[in-house]
mmCIF file of C-alpha atoms in Angstrom:
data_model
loop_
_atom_site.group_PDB
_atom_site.id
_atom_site.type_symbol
_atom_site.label_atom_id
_atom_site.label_comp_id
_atom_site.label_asym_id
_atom_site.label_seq_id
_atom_site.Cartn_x
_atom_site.Cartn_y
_atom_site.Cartn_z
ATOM 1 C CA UNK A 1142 86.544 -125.869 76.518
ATOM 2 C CA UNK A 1143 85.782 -128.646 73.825
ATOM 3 C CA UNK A 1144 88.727 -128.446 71.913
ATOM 4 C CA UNK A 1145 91.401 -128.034 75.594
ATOM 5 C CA UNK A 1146 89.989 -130.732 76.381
ATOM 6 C CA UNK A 1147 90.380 -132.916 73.318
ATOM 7 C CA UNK A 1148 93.815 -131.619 73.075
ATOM 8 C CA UNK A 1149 94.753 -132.706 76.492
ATOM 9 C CA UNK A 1150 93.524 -135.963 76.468
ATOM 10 C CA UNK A 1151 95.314 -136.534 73.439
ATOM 11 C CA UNK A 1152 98.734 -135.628 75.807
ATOM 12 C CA UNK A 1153 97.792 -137.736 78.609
ATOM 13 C CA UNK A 1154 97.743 -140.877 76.517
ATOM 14 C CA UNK A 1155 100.983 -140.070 74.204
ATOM 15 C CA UNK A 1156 101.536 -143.692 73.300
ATOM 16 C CA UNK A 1157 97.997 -144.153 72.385
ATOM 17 C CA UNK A 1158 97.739 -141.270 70.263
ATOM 18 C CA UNK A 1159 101.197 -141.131 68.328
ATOM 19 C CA UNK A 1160 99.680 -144.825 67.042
ATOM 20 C CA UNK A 1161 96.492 -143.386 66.265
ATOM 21 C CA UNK A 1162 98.005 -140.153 63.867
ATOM 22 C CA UNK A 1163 100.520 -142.933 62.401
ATOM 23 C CA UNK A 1164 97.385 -145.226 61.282
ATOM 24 C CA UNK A 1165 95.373 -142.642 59.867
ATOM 25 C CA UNK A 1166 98.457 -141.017 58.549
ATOM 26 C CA UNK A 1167 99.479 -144.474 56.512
ATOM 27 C CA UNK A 1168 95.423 -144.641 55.456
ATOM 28 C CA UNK A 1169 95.646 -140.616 54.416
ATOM 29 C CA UNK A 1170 98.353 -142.200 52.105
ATOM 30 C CA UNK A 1171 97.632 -144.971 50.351
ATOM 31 C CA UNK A 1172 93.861 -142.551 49.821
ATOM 32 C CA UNK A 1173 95.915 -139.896 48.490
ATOM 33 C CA UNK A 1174 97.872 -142.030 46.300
ATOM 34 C CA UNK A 1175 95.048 -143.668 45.319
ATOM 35 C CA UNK A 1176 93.237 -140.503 44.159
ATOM 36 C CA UNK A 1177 96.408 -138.881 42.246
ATOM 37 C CA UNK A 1178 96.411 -142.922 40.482
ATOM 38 C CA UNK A 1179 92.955 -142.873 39.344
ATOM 39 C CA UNK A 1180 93.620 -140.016 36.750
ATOM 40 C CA UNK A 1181 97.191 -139.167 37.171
ATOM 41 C CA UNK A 1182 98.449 -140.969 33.695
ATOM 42 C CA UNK A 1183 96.015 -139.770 31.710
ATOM 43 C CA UNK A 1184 96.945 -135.849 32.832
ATOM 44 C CA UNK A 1185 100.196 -136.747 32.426
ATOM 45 C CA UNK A 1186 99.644 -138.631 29.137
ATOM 46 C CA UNK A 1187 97.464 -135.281 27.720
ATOM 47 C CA UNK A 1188 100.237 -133.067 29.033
ATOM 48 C CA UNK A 1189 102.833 -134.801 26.792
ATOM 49 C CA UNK A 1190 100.592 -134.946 24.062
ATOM 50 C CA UNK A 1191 100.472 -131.115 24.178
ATOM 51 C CA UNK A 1192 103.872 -130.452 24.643
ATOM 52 C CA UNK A 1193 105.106 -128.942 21.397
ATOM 53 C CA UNK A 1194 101.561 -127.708 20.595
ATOM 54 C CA UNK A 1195 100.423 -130.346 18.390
ATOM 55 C CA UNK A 1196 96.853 -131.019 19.111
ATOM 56 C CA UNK A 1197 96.038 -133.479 16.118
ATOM 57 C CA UNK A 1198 97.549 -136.892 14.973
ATOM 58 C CA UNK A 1199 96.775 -138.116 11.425
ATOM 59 C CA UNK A 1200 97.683 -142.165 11.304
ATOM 60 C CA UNK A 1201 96.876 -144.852 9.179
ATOM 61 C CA UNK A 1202 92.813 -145.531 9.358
ATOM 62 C CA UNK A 1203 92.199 -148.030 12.575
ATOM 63 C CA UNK A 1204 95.433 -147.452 14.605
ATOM 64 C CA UNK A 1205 97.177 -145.337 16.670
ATOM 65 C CA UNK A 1206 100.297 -143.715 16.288
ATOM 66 C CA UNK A 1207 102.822 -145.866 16.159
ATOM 67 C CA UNK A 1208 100.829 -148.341 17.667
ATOM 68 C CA UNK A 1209 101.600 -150.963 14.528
ATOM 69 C CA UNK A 1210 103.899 -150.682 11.117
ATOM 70 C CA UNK A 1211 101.126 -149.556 9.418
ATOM 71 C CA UNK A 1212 102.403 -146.053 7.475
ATOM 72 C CA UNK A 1213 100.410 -143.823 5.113
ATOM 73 C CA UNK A 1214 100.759 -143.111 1.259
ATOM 74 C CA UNK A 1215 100.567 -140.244 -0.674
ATOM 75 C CA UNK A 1216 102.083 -137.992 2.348
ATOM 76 C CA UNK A 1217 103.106 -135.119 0.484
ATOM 77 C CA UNK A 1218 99.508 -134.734 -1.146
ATOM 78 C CA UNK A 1219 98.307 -135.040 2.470
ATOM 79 C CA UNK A 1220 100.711 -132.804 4.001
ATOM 80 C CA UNK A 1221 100.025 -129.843 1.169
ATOM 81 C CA UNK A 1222 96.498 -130.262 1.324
ATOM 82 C CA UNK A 1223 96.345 -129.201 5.268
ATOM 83 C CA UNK A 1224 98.921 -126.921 5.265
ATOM 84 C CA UNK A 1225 96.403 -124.777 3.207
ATOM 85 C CA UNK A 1226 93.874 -125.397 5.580
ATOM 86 C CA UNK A 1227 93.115 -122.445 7.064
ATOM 87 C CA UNK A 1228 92.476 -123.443 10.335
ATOM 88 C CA UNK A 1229 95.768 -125.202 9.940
ATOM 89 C CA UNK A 1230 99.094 -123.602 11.827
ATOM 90 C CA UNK A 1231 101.440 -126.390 10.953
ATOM 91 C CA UNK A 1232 101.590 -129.826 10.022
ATOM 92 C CA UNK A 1233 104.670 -132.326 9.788
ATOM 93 C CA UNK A 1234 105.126 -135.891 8.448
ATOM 94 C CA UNK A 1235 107.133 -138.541 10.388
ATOM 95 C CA UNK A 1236 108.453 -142.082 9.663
ATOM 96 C CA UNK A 1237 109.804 -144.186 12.011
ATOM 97 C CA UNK A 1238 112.905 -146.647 10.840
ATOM 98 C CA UNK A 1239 114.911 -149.598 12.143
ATOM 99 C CA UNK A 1240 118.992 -148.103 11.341
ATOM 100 C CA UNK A 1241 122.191 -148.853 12.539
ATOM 101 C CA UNK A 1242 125.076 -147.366 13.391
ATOM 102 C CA UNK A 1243 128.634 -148.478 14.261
ATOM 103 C CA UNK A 1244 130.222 -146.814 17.720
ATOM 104 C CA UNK A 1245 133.954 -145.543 17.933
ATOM 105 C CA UNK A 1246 134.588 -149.076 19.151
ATOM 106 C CA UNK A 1247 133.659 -150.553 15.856
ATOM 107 C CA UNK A 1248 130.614 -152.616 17.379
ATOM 108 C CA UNK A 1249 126.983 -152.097 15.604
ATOM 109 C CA UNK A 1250 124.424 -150.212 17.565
ATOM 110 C CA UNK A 1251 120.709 -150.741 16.911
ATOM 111 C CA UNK A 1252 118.825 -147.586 16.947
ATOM 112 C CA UNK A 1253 115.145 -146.151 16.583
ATOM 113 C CA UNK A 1254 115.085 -143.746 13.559
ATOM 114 C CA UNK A 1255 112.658 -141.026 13.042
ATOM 115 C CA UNK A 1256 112.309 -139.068 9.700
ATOM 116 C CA UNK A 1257 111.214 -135.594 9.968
ATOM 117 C CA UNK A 1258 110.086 -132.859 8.538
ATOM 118 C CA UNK A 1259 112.519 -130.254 11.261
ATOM 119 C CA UNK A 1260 109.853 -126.904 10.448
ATOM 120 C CA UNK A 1261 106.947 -129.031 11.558
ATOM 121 C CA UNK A 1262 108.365 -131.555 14.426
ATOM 122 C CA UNK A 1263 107.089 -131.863 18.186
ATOM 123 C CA UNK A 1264 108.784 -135.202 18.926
ATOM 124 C CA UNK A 1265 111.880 -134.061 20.104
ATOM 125 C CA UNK A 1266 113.210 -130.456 22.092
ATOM 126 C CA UNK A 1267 117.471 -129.189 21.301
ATOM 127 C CA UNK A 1268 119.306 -129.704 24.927
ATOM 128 C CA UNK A 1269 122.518 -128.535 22.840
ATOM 129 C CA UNK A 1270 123.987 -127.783 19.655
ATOM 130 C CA UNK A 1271 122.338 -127.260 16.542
ATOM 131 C CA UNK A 1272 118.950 -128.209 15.436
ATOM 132 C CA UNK A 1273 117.996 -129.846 12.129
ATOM 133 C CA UNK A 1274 116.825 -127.147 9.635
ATOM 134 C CA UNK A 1275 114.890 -127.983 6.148
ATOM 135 C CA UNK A 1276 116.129 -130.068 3.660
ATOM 136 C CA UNK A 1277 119.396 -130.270 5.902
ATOM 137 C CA UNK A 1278 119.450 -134.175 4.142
ATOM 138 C CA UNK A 1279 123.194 -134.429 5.895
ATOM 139 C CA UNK A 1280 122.814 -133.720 9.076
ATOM 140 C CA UNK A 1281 121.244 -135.898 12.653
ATOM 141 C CA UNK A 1282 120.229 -134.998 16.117
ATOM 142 C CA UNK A 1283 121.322 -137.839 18.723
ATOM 143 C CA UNK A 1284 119.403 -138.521 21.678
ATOM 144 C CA UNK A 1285 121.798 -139.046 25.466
ATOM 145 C CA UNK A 1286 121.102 -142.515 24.970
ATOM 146 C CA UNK A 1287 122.288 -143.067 21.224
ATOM 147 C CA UNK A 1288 125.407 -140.724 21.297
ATOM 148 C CA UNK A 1289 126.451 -142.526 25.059
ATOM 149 C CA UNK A 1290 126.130 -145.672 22.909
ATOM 150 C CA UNK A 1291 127.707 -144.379 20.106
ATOM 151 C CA UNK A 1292 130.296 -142.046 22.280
ATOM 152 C CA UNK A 1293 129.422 -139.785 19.178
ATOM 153 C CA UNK A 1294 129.152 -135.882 20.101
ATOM 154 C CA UNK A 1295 128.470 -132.697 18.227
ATOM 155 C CA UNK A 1296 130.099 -132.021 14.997
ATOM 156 C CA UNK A 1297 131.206 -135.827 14.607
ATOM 157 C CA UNK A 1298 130.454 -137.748 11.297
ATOM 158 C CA UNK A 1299 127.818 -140.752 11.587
ATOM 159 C CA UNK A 1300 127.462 -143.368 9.105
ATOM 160 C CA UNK A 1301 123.803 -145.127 9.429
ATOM 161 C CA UNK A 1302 122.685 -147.927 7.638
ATOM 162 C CA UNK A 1303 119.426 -149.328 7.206
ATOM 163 C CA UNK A 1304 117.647 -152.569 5.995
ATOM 164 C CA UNK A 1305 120.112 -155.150 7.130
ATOM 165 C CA UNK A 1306 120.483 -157.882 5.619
ATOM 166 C CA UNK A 1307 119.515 -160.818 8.623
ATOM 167 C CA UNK A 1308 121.703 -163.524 6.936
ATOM 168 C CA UNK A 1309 124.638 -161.356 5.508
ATOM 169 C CA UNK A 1310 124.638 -158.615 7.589
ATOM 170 C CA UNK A 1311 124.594 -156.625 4.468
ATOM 171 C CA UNK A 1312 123.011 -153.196 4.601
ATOM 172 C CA UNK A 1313 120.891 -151.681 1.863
ATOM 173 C CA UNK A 1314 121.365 -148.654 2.010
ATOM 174 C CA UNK A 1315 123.728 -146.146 4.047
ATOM 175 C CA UNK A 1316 124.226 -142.495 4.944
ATOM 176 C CA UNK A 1317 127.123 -140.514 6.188
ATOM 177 C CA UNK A 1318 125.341 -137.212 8.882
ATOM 178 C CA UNK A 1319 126.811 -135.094 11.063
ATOM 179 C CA UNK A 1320 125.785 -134.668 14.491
ATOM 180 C CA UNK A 1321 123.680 -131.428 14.671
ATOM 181 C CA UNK A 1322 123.072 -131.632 18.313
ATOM 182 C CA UNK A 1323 121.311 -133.300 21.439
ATOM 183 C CA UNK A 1324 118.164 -133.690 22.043
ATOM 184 C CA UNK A 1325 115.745 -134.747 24.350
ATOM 185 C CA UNK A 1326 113.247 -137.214 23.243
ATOM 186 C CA UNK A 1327 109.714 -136.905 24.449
ATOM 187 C CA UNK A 1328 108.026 -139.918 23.915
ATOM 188 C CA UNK A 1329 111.231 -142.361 24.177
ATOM 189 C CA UNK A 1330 111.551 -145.127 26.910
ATOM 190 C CA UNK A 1331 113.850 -144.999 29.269
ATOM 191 C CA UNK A 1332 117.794 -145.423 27.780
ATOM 192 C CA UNK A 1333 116.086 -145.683 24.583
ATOM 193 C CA UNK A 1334 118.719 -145.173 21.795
ATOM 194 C CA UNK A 1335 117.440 -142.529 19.194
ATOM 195 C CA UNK A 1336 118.385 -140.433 16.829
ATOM 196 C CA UNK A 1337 116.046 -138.004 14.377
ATOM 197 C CA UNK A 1338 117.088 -137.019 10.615
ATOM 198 C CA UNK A 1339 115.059 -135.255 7.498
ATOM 199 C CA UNK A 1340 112.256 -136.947 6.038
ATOM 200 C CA UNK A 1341 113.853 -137.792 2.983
ATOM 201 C CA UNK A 1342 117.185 -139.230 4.059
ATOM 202 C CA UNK A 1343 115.640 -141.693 6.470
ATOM 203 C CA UNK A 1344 112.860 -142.761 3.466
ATOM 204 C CA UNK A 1345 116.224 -143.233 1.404
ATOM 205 C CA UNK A 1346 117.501 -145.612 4.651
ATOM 206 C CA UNK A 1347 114.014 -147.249 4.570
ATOM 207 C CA UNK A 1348 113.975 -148.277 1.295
ATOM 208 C CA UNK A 1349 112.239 -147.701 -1.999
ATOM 209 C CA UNK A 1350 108.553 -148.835 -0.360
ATOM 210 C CA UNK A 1351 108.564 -145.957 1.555
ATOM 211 C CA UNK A 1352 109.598 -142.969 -1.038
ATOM 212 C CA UNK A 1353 106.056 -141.026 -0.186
ATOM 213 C CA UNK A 1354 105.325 -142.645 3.137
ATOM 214 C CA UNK A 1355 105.003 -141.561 7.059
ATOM 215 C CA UNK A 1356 103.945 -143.113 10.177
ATOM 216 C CA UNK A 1357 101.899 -140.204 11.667
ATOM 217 C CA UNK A 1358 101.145 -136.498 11.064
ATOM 218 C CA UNK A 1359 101.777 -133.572 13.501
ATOM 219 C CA UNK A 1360 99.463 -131.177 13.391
ATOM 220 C CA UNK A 1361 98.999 -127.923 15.259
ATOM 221 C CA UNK A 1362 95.553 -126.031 14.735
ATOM 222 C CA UNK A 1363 94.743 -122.399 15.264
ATOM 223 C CA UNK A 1364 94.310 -120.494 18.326
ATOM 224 C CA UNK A 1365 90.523 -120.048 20.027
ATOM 225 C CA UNK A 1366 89.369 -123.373 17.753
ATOM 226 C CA UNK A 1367 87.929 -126.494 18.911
ATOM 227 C CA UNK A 1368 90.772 -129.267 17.917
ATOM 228 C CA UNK A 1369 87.706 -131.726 18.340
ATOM 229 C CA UNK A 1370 85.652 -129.490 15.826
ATOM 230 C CA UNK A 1371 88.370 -129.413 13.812
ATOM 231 C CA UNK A 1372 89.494 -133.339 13.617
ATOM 232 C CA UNK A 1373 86.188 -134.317 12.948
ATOM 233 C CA UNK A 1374 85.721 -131.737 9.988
ATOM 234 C CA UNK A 1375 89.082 -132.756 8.522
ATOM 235 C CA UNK A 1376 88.213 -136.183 8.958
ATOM 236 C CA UNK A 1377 85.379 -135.945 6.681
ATOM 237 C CA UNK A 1378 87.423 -134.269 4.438
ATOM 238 C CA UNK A 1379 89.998 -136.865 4.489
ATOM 239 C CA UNK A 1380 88.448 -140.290 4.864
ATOM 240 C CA UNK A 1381 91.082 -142.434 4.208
ATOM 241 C CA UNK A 1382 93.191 -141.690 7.135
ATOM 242 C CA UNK A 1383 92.063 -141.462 11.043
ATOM 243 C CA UNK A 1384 92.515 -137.857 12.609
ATOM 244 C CA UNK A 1385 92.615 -138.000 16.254
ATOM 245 C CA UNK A 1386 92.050 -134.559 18.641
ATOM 246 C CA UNK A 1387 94.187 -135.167 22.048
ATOM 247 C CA UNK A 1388 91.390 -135.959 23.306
ATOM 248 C CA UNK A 1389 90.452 -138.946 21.458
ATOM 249 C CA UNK A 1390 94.070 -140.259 22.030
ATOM 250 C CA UNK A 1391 93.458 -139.754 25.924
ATOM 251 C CA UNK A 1392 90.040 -141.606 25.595
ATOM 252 C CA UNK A 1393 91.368 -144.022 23.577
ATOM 253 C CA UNK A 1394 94.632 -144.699 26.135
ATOM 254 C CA UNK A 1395 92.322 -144.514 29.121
ATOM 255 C CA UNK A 1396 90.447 -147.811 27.811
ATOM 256 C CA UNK A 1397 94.202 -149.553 28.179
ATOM 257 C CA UNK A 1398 94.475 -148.276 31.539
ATOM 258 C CA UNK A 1399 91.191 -149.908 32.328
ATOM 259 C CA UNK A 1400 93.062 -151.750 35.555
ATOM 260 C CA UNK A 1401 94.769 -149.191 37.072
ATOM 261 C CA UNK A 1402 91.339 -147.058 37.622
ATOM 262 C CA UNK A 1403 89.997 -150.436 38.992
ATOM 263 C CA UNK A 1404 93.154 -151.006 40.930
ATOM 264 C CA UNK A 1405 92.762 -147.233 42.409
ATOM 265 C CA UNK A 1406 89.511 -147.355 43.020
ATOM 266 C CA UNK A 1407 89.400 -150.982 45.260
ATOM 267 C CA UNK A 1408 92.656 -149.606 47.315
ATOM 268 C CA UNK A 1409 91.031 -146.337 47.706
ATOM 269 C CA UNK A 1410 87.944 -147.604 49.166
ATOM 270 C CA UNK A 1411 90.069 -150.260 51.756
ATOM 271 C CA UNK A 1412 91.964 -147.456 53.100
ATOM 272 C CA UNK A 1413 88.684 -145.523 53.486
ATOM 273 C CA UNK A 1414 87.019 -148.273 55.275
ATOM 274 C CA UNK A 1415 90.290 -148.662 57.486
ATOM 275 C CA UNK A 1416 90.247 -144.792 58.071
ATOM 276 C CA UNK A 1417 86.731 -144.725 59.553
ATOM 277 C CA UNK A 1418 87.387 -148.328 61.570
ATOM 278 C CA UNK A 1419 90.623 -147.120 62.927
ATOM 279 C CA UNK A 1420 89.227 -143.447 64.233
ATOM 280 C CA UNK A 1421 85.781 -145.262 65.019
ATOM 281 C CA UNK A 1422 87.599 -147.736 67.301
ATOM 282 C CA UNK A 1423 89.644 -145.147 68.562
ATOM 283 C CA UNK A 1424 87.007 -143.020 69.693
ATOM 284 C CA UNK A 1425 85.016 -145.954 71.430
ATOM 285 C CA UNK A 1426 87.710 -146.881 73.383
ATOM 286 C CA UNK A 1427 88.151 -143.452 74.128
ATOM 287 C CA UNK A 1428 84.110 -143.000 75.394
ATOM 288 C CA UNK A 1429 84.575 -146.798 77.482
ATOM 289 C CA UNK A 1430 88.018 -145.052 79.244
ATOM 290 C CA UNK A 1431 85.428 -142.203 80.283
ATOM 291 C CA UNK A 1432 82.611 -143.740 81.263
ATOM 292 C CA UNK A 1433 82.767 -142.635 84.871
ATOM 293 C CA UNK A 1434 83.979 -139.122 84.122
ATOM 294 C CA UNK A 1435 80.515 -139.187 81.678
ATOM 295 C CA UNK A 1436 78.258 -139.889 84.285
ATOM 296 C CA UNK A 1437 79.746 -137.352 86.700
ATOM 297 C CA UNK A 1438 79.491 -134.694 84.214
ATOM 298 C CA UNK A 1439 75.747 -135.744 83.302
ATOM 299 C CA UNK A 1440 75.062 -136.131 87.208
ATOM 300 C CA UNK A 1441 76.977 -131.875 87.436
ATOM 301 C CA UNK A 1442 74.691 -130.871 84.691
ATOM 302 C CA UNK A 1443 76.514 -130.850 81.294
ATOM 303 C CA UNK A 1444 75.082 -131.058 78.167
ATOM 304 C CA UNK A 1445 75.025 -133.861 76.253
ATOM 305 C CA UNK A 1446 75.996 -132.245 73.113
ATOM 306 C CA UNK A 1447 78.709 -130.684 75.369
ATOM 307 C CA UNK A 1448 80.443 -134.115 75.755
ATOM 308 C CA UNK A 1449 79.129 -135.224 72.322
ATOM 309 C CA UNK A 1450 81.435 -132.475 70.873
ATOM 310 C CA UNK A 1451 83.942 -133.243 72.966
ATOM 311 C CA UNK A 1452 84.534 -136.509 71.184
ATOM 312 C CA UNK A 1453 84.181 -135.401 68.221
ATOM 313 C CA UNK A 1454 86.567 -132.883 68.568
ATOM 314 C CA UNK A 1455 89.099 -135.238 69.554
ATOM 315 C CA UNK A 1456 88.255 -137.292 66.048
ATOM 316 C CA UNK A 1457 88.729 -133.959 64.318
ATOM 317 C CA UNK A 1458 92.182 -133.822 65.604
ATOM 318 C CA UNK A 1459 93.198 -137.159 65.072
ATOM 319 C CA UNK A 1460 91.982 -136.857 61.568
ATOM 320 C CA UNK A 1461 93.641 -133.286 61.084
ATOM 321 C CA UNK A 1462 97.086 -134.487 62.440
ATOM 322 C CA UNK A 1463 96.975 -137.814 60.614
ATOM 323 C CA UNK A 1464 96.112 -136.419 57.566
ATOM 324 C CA UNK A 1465 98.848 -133.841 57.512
ATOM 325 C CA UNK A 1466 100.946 -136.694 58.335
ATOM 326 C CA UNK A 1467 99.005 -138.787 55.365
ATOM 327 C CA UNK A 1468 100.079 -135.923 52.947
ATOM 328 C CA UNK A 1469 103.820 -135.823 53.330
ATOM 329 C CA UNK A 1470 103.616 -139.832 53.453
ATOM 330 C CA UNK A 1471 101.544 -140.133 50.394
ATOM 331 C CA UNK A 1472 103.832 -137.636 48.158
ATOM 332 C CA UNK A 1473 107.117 -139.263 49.476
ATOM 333 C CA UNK A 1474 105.477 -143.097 48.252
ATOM 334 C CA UNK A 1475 104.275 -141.500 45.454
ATOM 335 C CA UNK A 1476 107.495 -140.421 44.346
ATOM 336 C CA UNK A 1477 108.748 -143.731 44.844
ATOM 337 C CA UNK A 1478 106.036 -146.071 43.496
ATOM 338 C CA UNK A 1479 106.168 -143.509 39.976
ATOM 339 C CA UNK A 1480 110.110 -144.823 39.507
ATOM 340 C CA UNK A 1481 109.008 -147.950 40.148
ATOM 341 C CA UNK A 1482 106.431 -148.207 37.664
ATOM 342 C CA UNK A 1483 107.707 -145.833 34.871
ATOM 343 C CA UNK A 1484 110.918 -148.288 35.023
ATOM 344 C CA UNK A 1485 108.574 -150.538 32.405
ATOM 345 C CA UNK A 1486 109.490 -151.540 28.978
ATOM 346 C CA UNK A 1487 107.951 -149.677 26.673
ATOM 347 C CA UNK A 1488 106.549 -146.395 28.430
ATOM 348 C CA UNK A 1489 107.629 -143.183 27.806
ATOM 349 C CA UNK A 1490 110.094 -142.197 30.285
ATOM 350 C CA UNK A 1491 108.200 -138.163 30.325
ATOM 351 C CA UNK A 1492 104.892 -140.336 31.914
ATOM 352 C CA UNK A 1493 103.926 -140.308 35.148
ATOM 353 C CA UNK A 1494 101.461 -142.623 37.103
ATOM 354 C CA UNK A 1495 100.885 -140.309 40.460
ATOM 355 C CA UNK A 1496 100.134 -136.553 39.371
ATOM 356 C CA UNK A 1497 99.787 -134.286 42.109
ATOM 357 C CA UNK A 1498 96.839 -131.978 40.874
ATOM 358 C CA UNK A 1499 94.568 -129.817 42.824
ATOM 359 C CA UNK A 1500 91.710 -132.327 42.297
ATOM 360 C CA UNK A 1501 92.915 -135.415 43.689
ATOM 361 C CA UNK A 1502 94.722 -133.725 46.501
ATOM 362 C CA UNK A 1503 91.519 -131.781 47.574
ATOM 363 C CA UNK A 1504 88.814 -134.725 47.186
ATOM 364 C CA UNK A 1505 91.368 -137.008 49.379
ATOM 365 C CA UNK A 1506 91.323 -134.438 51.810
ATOM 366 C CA UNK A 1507 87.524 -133.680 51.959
ATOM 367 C CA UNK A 1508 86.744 -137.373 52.002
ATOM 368 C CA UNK A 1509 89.221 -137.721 54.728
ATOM 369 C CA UNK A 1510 87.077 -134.845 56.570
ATOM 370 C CA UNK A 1511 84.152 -136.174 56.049
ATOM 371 C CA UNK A 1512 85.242 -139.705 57.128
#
């Protein structure tokens, strides 16, 4: 009898209660969005991080990759010596480079270079053609962006030039490649123009300063170990250079993010506190309305944790229905507020800021039940 009658007091006062779900619906939301916020970057960040299987970064000593120009000397040593580790699976050098290239139309294209080792990359994944193989010192892979720019396509000759001159225009050095394939980039911006080639060829681009030199180190570690464990051993090992698990990069890149926890956390509690107002002053008016009907069922005999539940009932369903509602609200605004954001300068274009895990999705609803 408790939850008939909820339900069809809820029906008598249509008007009243399609305002009601729609409230707690919009505060369901902006909870639920809230809760994916709070930690959705930095799964997404991890995830990206762990896409090719590289669990370690080796960078220059104080920064993060390719957080500055800083590069690191004596790569080949480097590279050798943890390739022979044996806890080692693979490891792969990369140098970012400034180079140019000149489109069918004749104008010059500015693109983002990186030099890499192709047995030991996780920067990029083939979408078509050919990928780069090992000391393949002729060839490129072009991402969307740079061959739309270029209107350059598989099996078309490239010439790249690097260290312009910024008063006479004049490069200093220059390499005819042929376009291997497309690929996807997985750290690029949005409409970022890249393009990857072999180690050597873009050091050769670079110039002479950078004949033993890379920006960062890929490195994948064996199955069942600790990458932790296993940074912080090859860090002792190798002082001069930071190692950094995937974790440490997420710890590291959840400091930055700093506001948007903040952010989450002061929206999350408003639409908490609006939650429990707006069902709260739902349910009073509710009890006022039956006043009369309250007294005539104390006066017949009925409990009062008969009518008690009968109110509460009637919060359970507003908070059921609204919620529902909440959830379909709160992944459609996600999905919008994530192009928003990920439109930025400057972030990877694979990121996303609202990550619908388990977690989130069940602590939003069991807060919303217990509100």
């Amino acid at each position: 009898m408790t939850w008939s009658w909820a339900w069809r007091d809820l029906l008598r006062h249509r008007g009243r209660t399609f305002l009601a779900l729609l409230g707690v619906g919009v505060s369901a939301a902006l909870l639920l969005d809230m809760m994916m916020l709070s930690g959705g970057i930095e799964r997404s960040f991890e995830r990206l991080l762990l896409s090719r299987g590289y669990q370690l970064r080796v960078s220059p000593t104080g920064t993060l990759p390719f957080d500055t120009d800083a590069t690191l000397g004596d790569v080949s040593l480097l590279v050798e010596g943890l390739r022979a580790d044996p806890e080692v699976v693979e490891a792969g050098a990369m140098l970012g480079v400034a180079v140019q290239g000149t489109a069918r139309t004749g104008s010059a294209v500015s693109l983002i270079g990186y030099g890499v080792q192709p047995e030991a990359q996780g920067i990029y994944v083939l979408e078509s053609g050919a990928d780069l193989t090992p000391d393949d010192t002729t060839g490129v892979v072009l991402g969307l962006p740079a061959a739309t720019q270029l209107g350059a396509s598989v099996g078309d000759t490239l010439r790249l030039f690097g260290r312009l001159d910024p008063q006479t225009a004049t490069p200093g050095a220059e390499a005819s490649l042929v376009v291997r394939g497309i690929v996807r980039f997985l750290y690029d911006a949005r409409d970022q123009p890249s393009v990857a080639l072999e180690l050597r060829t873009a050091r050769r681009l670079a110039g002479p300063g950078f004949d033993d030199r890379a920006s960062v180190l890929m490195v994948r570690v064996a199955d069942g170990l600790a990458p932790v464990t296993v940074a912080a051993r090859l860090q002792r090992e190798w002082p001069a250079v930071g190692i950094n698990s995937v974790d440490d990069l997420v710890a590291q890149f959840r400091l930055r993010l700093t506001y948007f926890r903040q952010l989450s956390l002061i929206l999350g509690a408003i639409s908490l506190v609006v939650t429990v107002l707006l069902v709260g002053t739902l349910l009073t008016i509710t009890v006022h309305e039956r006043l009369a009907e309250i007294a005539t069922l104390r006066a017949l005999g009925v409990a009062r944790t008969t009518i008690l539940g009968q109110v509460l009932a009637q919060g359970a369903l507003l908070t059921l229905g609204g919620g529902m509602l909440g959830l379909v609200l709160g992944l459609i605004a996600a999905r919008w507020l994530d192009a928003i954001l990920t439109a930025f300068p400057g972030l990877p274009a694979s990121i996303s800021f609202f990550v619908a895990a388990p977690r989130p999705l069940a602590l939003a609803g069991l807060t919303l039940a217990l509100t």
